[in-house]
Short mmCIF file of N, CA and C in Angstrom, two decimals:
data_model
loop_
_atom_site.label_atom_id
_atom_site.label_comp_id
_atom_site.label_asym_id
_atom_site.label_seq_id
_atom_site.Cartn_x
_atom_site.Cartn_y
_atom_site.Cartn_z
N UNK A 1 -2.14 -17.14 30.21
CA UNK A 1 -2.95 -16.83 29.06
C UNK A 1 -3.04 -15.33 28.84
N UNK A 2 -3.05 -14.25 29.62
CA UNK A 2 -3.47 -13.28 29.52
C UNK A 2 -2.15 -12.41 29.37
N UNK A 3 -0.96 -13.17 29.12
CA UNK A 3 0.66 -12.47 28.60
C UNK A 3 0.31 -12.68 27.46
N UNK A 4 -0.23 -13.71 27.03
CA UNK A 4 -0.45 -14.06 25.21
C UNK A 4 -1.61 -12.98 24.08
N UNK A 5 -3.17 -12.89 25.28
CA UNK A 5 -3.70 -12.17 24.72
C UNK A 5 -3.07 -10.56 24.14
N UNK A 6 -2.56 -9.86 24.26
CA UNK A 6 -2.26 -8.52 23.57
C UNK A 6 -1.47 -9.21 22.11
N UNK A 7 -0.81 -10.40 21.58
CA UNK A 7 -0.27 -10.69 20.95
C UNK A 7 -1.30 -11.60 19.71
N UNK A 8 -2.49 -12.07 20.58
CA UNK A 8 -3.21 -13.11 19.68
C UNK A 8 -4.27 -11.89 18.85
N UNK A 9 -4.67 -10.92 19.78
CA UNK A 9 -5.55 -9.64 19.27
C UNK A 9 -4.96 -8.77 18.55
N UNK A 10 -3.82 -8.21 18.81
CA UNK A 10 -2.56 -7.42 17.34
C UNK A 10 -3.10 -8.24 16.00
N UNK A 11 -3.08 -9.51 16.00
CA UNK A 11 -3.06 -10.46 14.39
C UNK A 11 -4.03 -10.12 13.57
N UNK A 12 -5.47 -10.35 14.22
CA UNK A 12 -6.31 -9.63 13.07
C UNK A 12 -6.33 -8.59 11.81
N UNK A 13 -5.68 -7.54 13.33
CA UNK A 13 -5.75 -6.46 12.55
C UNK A 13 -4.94 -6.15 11.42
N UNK A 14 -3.72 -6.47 11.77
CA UNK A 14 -3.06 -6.80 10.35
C UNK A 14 -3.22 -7.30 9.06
N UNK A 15 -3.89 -8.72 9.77
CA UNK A 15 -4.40 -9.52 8.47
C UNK A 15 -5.34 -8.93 7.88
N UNK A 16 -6.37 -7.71 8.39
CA UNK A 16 -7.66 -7.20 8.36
C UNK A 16 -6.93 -6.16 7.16
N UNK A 17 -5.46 -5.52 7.55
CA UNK A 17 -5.09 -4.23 6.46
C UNK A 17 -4.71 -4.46 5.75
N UNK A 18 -3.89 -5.95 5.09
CA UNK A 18 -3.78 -7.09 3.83
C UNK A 18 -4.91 -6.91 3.35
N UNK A 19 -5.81 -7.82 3.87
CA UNK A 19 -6.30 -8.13 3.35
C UNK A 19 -7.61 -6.97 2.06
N UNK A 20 -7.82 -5.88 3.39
CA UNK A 20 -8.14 -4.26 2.69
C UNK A 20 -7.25 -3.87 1.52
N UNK A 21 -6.00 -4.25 1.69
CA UNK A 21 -5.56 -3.41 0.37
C UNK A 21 -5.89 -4.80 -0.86
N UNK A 22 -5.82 -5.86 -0.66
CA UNK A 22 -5.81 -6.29 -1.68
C UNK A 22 -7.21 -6.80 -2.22
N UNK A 23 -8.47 -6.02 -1.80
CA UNK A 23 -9.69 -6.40 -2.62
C UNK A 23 -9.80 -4.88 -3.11
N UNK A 24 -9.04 -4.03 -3.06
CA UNK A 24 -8.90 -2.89 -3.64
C UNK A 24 -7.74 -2.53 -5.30
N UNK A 25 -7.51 -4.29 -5.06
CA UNK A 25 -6.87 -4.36 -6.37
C UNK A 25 -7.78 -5.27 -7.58
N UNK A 26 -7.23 -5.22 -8.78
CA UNK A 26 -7.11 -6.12 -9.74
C UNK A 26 -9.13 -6.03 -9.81
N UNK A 27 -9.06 -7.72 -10.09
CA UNK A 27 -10.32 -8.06 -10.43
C UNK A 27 -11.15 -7.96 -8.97
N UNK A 28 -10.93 -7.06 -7.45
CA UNK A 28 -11.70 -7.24 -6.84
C UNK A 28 -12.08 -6.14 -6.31
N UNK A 29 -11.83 -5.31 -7.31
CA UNK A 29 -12.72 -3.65 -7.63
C UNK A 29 -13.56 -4.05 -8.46
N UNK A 30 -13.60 -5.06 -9.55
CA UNK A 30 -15.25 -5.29 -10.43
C UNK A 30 -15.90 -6.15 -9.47
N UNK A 31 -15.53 -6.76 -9.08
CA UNK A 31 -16.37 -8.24 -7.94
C UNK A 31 -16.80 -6.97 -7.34
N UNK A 32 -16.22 -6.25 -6.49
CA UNK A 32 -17.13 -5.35 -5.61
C UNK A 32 -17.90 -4.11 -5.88
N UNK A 33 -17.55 -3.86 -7.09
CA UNK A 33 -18.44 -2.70 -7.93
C UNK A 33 -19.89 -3.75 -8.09
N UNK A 34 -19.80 -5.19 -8.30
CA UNK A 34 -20.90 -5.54 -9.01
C UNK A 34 -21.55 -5.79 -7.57
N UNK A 35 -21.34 -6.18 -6.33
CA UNK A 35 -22.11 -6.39 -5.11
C UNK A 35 -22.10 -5.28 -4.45
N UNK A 36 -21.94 -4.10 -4.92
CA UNK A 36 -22.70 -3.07 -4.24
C UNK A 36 -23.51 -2.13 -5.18
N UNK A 37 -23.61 -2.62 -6.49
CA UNK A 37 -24.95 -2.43 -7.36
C UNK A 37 -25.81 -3.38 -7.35
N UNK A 38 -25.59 -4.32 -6.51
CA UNK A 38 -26.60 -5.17 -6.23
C UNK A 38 -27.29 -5.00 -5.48
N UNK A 39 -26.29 -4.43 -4.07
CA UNK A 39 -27.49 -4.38 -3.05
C UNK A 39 -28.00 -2.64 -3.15
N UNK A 40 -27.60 -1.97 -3.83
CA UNK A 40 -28.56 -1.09 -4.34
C UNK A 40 -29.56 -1.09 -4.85
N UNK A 41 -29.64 -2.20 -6.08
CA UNK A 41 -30.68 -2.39 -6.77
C UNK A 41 -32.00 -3.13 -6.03
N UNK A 42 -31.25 -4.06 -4.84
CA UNK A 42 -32.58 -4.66 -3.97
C UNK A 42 -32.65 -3.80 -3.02
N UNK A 43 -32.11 -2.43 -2.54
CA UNK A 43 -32.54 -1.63 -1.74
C UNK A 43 -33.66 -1.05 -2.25
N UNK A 44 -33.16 -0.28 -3.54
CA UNK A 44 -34.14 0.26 -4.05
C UNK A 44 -35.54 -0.49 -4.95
N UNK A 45 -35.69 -1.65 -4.91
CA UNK A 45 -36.75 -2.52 -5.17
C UNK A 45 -37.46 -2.48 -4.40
N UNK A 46 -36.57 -2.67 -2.57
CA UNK A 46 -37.90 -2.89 -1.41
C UNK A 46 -37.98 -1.65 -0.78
N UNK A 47 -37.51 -0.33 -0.91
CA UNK A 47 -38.23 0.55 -0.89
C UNK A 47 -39.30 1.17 -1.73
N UNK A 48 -39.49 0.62 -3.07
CA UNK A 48 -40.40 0.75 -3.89
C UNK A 48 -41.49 -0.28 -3.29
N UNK A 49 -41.03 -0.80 -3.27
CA UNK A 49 -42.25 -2.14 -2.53
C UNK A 49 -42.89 -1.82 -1.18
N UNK A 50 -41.94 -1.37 -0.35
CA UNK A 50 -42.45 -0.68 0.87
C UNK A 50 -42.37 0.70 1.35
N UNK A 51 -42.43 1.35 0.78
CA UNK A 51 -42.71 2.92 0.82
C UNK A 51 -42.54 3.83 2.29
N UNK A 52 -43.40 2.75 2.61
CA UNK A 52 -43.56 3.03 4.33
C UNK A 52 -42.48 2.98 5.45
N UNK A 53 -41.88 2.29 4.98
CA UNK A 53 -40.51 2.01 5.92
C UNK A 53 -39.33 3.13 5.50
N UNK A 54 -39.31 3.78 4.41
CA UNK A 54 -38.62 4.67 3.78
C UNK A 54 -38.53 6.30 4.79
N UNK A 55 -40.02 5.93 5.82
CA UNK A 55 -40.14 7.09 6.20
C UNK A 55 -40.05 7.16 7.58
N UNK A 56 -39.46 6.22 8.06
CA UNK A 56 -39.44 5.59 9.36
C UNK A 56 -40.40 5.50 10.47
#
């Protein structure tokens, strides 16, 4: 088993730099423009809401 592991752990990462370039294309630069004005917008809701935590 442990001749196989360096070969089963390489795979990810590959699939991990596919898969990076291609939500950096097409329609999944608006998909991700719109979910990270999202979680901006509920960041900045519950720091308005909780003030206190803003200041650690």
């Amino acid at each position: 088993m442990s001749r196989w592991m360096p070969r089963l752990l390489s795979q990810p990462r590959s699939c991990s730099k596919a898969c990076s370039y291609h939500m950096d294309k097409g329609f999944s630069r608006v998909y991700q423009r719109y979910l990270l004005n999202l979680l901006k917008a509920n960041a900045a809701r519950k720091l308005k809401a909780y003030p206190r935590l803003a200041t650690g």
